[in-house]
Tab-separated table of C-alpha atoms in Angstrom:
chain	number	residue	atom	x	y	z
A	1	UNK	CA	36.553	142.253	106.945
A	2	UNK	CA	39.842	143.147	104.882
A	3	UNK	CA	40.686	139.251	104.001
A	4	UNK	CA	38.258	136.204	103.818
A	5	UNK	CA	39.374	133.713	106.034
A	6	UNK	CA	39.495	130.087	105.015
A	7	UNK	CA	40.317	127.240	106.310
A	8	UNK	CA	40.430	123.469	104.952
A	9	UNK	CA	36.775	122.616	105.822
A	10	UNK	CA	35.755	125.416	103.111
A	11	UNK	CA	37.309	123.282	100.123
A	12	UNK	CA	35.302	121.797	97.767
A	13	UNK	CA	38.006	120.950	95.316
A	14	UNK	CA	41.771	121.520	95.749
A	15	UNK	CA	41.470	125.103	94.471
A	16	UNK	CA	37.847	125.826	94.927
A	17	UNK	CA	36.397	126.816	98.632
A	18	UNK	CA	31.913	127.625	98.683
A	19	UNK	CA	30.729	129.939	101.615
A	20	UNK	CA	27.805	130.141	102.966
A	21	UNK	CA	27.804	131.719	106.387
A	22	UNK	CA	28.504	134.835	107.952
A	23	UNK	CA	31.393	135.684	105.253
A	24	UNK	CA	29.330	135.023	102.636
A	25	UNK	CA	26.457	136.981	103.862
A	26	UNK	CA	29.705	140.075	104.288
A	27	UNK	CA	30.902	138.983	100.759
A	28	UNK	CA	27.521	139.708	99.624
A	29	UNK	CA	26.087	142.825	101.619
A	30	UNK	CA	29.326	144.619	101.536
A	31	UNK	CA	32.128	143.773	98.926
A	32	UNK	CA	29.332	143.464	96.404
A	33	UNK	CA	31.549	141.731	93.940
A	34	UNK	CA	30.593	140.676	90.223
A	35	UNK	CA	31.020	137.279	88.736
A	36	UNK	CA	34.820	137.429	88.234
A	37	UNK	CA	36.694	140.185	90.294
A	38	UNK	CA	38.959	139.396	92.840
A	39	UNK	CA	38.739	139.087	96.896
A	40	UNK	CA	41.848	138.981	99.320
A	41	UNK	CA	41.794	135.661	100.988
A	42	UNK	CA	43.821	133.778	103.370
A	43	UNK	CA	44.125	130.251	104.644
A	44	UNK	CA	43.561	130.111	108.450
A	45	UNK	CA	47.526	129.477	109.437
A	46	UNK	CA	48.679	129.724	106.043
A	47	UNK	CA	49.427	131.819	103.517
A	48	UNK	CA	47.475	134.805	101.982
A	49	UNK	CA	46.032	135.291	98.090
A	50	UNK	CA	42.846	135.762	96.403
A	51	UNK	CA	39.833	134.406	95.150
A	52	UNK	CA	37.932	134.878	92.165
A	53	UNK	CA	33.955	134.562	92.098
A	54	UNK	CA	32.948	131.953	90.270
A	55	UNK	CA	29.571	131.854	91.504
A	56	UNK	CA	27.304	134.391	93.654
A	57	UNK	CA	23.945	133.466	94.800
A	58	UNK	CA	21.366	134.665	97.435
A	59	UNK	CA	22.516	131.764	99.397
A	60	UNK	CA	26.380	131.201	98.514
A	61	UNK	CA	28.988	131.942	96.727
A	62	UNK	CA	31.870	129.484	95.243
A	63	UNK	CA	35.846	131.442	94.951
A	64	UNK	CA	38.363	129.919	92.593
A	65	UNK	CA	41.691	130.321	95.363
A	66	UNK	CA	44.884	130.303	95.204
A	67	UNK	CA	47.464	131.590	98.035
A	68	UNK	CA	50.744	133.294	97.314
A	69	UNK	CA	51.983	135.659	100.171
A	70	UNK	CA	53.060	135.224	103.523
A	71	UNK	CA	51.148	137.006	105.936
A	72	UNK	CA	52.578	139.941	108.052
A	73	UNK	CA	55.337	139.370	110.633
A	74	UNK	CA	54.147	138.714	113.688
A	75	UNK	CA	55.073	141.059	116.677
A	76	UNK	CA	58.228	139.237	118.982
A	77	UNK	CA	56.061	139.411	122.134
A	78	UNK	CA	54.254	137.147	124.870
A	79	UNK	CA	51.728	139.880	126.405
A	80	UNK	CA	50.303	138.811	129.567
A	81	UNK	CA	47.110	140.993	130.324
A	82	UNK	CA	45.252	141.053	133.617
A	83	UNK	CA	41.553	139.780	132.455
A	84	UNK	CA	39.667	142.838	131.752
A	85	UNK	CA	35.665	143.035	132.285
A	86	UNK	CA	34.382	140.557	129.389
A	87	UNK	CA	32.964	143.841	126.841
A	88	UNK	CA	36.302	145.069	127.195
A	89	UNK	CA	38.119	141.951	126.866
A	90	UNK	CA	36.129	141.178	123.507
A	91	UNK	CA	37.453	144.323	121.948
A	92	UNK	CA	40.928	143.574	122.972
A	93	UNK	CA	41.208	140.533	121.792
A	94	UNK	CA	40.478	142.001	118.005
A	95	UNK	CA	42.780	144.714	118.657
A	96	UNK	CA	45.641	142.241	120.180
A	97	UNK	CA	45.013	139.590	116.909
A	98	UNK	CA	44.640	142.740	114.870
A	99	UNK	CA	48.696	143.726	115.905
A	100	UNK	CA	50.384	140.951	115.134
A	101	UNK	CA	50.257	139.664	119.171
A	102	UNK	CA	50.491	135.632	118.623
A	103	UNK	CA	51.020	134.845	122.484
A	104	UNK	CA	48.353	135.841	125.099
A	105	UNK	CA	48.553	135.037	128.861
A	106	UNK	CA	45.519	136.413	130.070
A	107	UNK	CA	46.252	135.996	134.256
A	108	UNK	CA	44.712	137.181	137.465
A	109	UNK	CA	45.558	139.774	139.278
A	110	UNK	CA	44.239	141.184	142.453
A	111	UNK	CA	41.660	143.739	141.131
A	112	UNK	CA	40.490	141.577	138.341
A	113	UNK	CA	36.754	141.192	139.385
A	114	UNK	CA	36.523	136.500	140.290
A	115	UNK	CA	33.102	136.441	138.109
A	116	UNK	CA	34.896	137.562	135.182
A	117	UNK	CA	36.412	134.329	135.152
A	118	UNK	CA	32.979	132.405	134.254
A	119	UNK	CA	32.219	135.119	131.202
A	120	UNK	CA	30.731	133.463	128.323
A	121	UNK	CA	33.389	135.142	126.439
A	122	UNK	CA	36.169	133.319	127.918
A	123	UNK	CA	34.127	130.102	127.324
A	124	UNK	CA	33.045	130.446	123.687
A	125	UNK	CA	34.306	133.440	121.973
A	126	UNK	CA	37.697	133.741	122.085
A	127	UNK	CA	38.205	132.478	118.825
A	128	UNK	CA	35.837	133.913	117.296
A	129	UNK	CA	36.926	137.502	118.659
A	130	UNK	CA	40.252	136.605	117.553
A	131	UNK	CA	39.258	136.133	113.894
A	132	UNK	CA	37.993	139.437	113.663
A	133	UNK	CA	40.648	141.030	114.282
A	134	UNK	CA	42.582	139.068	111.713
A	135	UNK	CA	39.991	139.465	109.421
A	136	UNK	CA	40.267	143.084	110.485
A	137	UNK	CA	44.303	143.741	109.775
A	138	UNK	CA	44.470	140.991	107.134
A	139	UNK	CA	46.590	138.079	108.754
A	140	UNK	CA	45.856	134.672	108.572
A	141	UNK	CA	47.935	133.092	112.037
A	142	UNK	CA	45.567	132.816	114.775
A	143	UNK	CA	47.266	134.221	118.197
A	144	UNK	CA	47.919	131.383	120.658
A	145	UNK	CA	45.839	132.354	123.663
A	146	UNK	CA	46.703	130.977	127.469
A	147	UNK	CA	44.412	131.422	130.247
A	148	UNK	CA	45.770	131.817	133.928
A	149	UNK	CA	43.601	131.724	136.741
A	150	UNK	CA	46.553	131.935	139.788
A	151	UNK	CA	48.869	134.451	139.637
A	152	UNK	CA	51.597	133.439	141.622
A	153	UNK	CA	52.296	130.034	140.632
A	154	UNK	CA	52.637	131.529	137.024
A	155	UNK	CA	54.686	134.118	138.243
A	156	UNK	CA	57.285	131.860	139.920
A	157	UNK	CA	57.183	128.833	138.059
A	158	UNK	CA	56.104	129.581	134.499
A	159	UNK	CA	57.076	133.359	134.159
A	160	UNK	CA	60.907	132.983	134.952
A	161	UNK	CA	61.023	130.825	131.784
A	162	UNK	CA	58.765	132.625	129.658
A	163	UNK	CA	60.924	136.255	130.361
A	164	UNK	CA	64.121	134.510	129.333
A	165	UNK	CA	66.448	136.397	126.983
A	166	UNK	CA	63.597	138.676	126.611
A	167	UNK	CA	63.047	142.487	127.178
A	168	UNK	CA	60.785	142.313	130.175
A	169	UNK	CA	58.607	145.279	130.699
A	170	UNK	CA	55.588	146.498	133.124
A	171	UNK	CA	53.238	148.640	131.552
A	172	UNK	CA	53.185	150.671	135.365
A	173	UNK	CA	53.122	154.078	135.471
A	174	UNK	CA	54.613	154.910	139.159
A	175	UNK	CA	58.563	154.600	139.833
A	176	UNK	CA	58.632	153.775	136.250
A	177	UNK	CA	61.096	155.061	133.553
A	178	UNK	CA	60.113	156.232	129.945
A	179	UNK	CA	58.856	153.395	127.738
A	180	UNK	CA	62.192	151.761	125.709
A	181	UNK	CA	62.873	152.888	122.018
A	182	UNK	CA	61.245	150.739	119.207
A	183	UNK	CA	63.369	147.394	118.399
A	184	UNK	CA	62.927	144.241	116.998
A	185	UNK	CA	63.611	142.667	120.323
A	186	UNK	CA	61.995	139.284	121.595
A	187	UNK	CA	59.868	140.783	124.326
A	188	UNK	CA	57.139	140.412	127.391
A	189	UNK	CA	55.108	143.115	128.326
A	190	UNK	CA	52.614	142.770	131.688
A	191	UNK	CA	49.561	145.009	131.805
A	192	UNK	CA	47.587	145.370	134.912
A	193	UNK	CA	43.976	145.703	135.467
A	194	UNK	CA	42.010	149.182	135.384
A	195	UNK	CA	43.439	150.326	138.395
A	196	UNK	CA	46.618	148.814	137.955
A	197	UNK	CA	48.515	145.618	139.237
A	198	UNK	CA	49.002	145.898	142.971
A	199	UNK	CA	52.453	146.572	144.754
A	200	UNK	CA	52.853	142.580	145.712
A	201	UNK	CA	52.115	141.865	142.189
A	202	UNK	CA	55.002	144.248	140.757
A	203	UNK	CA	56.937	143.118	143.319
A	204	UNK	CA	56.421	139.954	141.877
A	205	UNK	CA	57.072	140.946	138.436
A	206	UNK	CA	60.246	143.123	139.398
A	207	UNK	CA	61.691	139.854	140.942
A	208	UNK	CA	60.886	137.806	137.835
A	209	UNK	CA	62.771	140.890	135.653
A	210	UNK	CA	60.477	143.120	134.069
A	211	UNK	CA	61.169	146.952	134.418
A	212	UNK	CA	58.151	149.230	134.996
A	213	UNK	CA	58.038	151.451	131.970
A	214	UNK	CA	55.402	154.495	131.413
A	215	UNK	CA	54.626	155.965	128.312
A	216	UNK	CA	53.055	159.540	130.330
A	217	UNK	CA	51.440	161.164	132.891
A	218	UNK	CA	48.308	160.496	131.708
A	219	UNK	CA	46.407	157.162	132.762
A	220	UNK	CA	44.866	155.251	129.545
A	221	UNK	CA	42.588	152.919	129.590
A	222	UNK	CA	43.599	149.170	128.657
A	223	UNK	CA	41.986	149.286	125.881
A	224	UNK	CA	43.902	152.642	124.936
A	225	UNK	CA	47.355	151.316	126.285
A	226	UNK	CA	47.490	148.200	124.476
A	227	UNK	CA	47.955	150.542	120.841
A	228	UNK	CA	49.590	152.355	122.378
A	229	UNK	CA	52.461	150.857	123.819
A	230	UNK	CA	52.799	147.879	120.933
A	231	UNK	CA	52.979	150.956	118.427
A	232	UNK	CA	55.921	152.240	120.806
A	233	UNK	CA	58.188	148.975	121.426
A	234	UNK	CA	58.353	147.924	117.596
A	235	UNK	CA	59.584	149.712	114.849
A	236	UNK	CA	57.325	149.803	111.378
B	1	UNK	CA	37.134	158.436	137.229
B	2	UNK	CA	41.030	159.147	138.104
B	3	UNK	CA	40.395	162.595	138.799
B	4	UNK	CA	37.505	164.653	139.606
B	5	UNK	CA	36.628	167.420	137.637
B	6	UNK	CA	34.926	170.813	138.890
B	7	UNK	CA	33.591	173.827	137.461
B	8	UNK	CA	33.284	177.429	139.138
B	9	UNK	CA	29.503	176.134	139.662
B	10	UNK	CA	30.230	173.557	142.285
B	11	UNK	CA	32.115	175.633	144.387
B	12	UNK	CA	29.735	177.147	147.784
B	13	UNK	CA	32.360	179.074	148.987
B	14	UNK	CA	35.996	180.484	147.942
B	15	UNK	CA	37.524	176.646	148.928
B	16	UNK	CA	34.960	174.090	149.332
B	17	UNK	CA	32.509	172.428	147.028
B	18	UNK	CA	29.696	170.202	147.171
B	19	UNK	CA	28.790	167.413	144.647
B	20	UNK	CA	25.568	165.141	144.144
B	21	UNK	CA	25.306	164.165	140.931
B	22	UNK	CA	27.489	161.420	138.994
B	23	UNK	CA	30.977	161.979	140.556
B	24	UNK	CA	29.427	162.095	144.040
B	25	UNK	CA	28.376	158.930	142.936
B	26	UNK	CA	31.125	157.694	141.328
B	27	UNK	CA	33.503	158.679	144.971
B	28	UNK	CA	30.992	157.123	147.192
B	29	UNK	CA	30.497	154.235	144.841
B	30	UNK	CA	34.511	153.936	144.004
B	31	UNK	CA	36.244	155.598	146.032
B	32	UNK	CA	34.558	155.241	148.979
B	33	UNK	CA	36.710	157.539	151.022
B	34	UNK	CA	36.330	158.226	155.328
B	35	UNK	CA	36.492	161.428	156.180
B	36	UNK	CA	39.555	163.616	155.683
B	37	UNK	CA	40.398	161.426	153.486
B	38	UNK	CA	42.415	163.338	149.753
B	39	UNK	CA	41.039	162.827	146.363
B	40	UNK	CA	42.238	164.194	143.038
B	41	UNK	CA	40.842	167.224	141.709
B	42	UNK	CA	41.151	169.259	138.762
B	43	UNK	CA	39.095	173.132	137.660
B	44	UNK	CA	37.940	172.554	134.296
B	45	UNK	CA	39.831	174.251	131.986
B	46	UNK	CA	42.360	175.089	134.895
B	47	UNK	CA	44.987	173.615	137.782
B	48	UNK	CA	45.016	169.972	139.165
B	49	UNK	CA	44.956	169.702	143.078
B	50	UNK	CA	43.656	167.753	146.115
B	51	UNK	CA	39.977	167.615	147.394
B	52	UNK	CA	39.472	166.832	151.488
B	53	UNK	CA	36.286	164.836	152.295
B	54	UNK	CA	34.733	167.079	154.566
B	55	UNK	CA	31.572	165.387	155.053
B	56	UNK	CA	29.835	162.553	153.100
B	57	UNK	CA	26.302	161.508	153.356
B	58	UNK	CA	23.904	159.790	151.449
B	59	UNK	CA	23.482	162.772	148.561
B	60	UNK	CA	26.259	164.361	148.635
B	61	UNK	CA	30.164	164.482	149.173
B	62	UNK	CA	31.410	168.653	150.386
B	63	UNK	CA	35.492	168.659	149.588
B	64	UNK	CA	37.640	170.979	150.544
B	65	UNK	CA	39.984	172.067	147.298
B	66	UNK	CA	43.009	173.424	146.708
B	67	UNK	CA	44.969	173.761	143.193
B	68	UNK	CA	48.703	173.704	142.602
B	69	UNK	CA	49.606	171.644	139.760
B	70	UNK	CA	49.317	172.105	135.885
B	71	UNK	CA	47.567	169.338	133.963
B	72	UNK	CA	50.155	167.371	131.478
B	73	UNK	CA	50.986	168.901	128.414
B	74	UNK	CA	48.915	168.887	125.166
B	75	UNK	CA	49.955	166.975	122.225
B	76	UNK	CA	51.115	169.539	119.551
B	77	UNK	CA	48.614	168.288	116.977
B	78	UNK	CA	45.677	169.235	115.354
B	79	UNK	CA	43.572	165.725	114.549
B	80	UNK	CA	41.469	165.684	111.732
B	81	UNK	CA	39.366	162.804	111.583
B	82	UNK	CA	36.877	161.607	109.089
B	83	UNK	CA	33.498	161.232	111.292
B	84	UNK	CA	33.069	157.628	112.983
B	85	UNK	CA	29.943	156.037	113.259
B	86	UNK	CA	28.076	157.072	116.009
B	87	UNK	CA	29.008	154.005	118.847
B	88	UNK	CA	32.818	154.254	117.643
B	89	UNK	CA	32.236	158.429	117.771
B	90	UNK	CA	31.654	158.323	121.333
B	91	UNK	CA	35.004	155.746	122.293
B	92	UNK	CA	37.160	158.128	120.099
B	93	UNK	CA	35.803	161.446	121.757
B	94	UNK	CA	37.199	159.146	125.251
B	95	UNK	CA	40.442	158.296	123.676
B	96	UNK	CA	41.223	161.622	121.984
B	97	UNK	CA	40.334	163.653	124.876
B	98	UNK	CA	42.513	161.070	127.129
B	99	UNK	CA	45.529	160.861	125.136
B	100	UNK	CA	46.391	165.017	125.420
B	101	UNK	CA	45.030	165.560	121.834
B	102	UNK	CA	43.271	169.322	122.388
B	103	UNK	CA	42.145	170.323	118.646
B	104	UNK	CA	39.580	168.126	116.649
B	105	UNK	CA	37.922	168.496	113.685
B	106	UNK	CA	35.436	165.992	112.804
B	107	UNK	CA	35.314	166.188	109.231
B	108	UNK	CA	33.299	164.640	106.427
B	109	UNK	CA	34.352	161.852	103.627
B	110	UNK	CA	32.803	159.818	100.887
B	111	UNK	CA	32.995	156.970	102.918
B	112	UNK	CA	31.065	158.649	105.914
B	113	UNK	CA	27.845	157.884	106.068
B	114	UNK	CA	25.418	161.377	105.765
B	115	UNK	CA	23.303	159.557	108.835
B	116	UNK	CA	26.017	160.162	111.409
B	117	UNK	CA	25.844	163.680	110.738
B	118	UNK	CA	22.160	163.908	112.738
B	119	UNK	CA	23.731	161.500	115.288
B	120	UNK	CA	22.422	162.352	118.961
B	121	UNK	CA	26.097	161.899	120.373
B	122	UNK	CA	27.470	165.001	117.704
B	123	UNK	CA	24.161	167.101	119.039
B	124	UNK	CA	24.674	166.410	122.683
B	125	UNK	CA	27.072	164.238	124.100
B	126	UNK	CA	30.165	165.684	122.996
B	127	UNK	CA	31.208	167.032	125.794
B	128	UNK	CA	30.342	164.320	128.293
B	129	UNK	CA	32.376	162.041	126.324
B	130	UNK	CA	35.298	164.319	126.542
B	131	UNK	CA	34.887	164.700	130.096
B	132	UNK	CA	35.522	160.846	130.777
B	133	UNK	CA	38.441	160.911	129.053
B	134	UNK	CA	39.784	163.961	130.346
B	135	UNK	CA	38.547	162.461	134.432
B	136	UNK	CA	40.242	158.506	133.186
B	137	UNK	CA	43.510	160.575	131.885
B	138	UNK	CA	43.921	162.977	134.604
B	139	UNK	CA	43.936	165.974	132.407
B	140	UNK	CA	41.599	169.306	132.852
B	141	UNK	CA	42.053	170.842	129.702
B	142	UNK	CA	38.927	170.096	127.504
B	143	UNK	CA	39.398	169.829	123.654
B	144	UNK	CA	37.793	171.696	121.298
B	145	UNK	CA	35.946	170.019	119.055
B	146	UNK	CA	35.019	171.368	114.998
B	147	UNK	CA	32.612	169.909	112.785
B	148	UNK	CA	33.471	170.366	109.328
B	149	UNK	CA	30.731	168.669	107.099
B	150	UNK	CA	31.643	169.315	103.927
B	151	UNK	CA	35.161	168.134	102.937
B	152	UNK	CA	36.129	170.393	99.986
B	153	UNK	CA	35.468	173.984	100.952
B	154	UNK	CA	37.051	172.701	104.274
B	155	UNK	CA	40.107	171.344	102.495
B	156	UNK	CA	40.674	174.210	100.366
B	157	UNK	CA	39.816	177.315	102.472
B	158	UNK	CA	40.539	176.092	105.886
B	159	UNK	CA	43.349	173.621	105.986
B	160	UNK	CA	46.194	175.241	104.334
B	161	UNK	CA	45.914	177.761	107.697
B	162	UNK	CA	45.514	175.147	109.618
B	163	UNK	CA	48.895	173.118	108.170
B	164	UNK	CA	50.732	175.979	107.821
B	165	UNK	CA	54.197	175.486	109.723
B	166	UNK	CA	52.898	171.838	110.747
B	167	UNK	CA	54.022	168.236	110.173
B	168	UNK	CA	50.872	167.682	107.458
B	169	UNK	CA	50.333	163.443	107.674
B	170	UNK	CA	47.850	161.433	106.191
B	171	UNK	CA	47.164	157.574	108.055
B	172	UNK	CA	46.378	156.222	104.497
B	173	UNK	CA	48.590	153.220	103.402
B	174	UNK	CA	48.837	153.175	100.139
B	175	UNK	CA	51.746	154.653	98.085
B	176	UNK	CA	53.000	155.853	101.643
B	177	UNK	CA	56.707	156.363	104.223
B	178	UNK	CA	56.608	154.390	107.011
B	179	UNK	CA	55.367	156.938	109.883
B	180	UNK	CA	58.374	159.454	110.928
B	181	UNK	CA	60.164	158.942	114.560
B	182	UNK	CA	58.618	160.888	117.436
B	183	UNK	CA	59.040	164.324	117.278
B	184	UNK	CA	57.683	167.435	119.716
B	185	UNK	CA	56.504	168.824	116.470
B	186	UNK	CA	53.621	170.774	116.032
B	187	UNK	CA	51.638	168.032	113.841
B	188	UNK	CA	48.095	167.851	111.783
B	189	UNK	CA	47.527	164.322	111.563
B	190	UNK	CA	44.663	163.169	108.770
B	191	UNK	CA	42.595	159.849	109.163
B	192	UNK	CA	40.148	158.075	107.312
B	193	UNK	CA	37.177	156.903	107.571
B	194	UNK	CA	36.484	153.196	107.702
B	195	UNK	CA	37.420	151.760	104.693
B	196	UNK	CA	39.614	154.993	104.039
B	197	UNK	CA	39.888	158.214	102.117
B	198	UNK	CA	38.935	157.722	98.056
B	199	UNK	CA	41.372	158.875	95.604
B	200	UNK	CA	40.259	162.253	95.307
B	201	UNK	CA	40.173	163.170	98.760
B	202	UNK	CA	43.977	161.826	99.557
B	203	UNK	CA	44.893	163.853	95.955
B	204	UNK	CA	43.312	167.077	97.577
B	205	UNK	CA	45.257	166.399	100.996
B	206	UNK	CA	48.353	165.765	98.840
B	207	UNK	CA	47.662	169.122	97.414
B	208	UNK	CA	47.414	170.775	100.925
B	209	UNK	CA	50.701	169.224	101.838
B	210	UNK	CA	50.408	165.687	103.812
B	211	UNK	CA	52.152	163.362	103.142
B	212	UNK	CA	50.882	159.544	103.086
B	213	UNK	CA	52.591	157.339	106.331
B	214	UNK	CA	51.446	153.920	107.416
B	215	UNK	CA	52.646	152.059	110.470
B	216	UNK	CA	52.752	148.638	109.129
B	217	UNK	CA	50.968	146.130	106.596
B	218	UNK	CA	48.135	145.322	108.704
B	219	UNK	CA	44.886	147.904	108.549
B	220	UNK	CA	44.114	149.339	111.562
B	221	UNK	CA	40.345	149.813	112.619
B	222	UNK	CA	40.152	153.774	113.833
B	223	UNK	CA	39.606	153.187	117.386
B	224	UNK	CA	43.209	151.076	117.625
B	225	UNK	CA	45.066	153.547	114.373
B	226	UNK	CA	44.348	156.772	116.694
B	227	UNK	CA	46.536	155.431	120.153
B	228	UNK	CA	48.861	153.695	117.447
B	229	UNK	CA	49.489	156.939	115.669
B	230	UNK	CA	49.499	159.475	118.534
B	231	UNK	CA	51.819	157.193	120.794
B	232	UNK	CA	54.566	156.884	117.495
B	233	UNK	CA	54.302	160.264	116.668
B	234	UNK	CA	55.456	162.047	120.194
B	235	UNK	CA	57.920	161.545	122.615
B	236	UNK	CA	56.720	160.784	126.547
């Protein structure tokens, strides 16, 4: 936890925010602070600053706030991710919030297993997977997250408007060309289930205008790819 | 399981092998070929190629082999990593060995905690770990894998050999370039534990020759920095 997440609800006075949950408990095991130093802090949505302890006790501790800096840019992409198995899909939703991805489409695809539809995950902890990733990289704008359960009517009706005027890409490793240069470019980027989207479903995605890009011979893992290709499209 | 690994043990005669253990498992369970059907092999340490299902029963699967094609290139790098905790140790082993990296040192830190040193997966599952992400990546070369556990003789005696001729980076983002363009350049690539290098250790890197690089404001949990780094760093 590299920033303290707030949000209005934690305000006790226009400038003064008490914790007593699961950040405080962090606050307390980990940053170890003394009456008076500083912690990074950010307002869920809003901007970053800091907070100065005011008060730590074994059951709280009140922060004197005040916000200042705008978090990081967020990355110009809409990913859309095949729904991985739900222990995978809770570590990729830190790593996606943690890279500055603010639009998910999580959608179906042909090898994406039905019951990992009804995960718990998907039901209750998307949010709070989200948060610690932000929490994680130190950004305070919570991705938008979109859930998809048909894949072709959001290919054909949603998708063509969603691509337009971006740089439309397939993470898909077979007829593909070499993964694009870095660039600031508005962007949507499709990756496929372990095993990989099936050829209807390119086909599908090739009609709507993404390109199947590779970044290697070698096959990663989702969990793998998704660093690996976001570090690759954007520049520093 | 993208490709099936063998050793000169499973082989019964010049061309044919037999397997019953996990990837028996993992074809009959997976793949679940008919016979004659072609699976993708690889000799440890050696050529890629095709397996034949011969015959599959209920214990075991007898392929015949043949091996014409050399596994994808290495990454020129040399990773030096401060040692994860144990459960991030073994996803790391998976991604290092997966992304091409072939020379690891696990190395120690202040920040790493001395109990990870007598973790079970250093003393025994090193290897295993390697070999899924050598069978997800489709590679046959297996890394090799250093344990350094003290940091300053290391530092001192070791590394300036080791950097010698090398790109010499540090992942640490403070006082640091943004991370150079991809290069095929032979590389040693430093990063942190958790929480990151102190002072001294970064000064006594310095001294060795790396140079500080970050890929962005937001902080990067290990398990995301090392695709992140390693897919910026190298061309495809």
């Amino acid at each position: 936890m590299n920033l303290i997440l707030l949000t209005e609800h934690d305000l006790i006075t226009d400038e003064q925010v008490q914790l007593d949950d699961r950040r405080f408990q962090h606050i307390r095991m980990v940053h170890k602070p003394e009456v008076g130093a500083h912690l990074k802090v950010g307002m869920l949505n809003g901007l970053l600053g800091t907070g100065q302890v005011l008060a730590l006790s074994d059951t709280a501790v009140t922060l004197q706030v005040s916000f200042h800096k705008t978090p990081p840019p967020p990355l110009p992409l809409t990913l859309l991710l095949a729904l991985p198995r739900p222990k995978m899909l809770k570590r990729i939703l830190q790593t996606v919030a943690a890279m500055g991805v603010k639009e998910l489409y999580l959608i179906n695809s042909y090898r994406v297993d039905k019951s990992y539809w009804g995960s718990p995950v998907l039901e209750k902890q998307i949010m709070e997977q989200l948060l610690l990733g932000l929490e994680q990289a130190g950004d305070s704008i919570m991705p938008q997250v979109h859930l998809r359960k048909r894949f072709k009517p959001f290919v054909e009706d949603e998708l063509p408007h969603l691509v337009e005027g971006t740089r439309a890409l397939i993470a898909h490793p077979y007829h593909a060309v070499p993964c694009p240069p870095a660039e600031t470019t508005q962007t949507t980027l499709a990756i496929g289930p372990e095993g990989g989207f099936i050829p209807y479903e390119v086909e599908k995605l090739n009609e709507a205008g993404f390109k199947s890009i590779h970044i290697g011979e070698r096959i990663l893992r989702v969990e793998n790819a998704v660093p690996a290709l976001l570090s690759r499209l954007f520049p520093v």
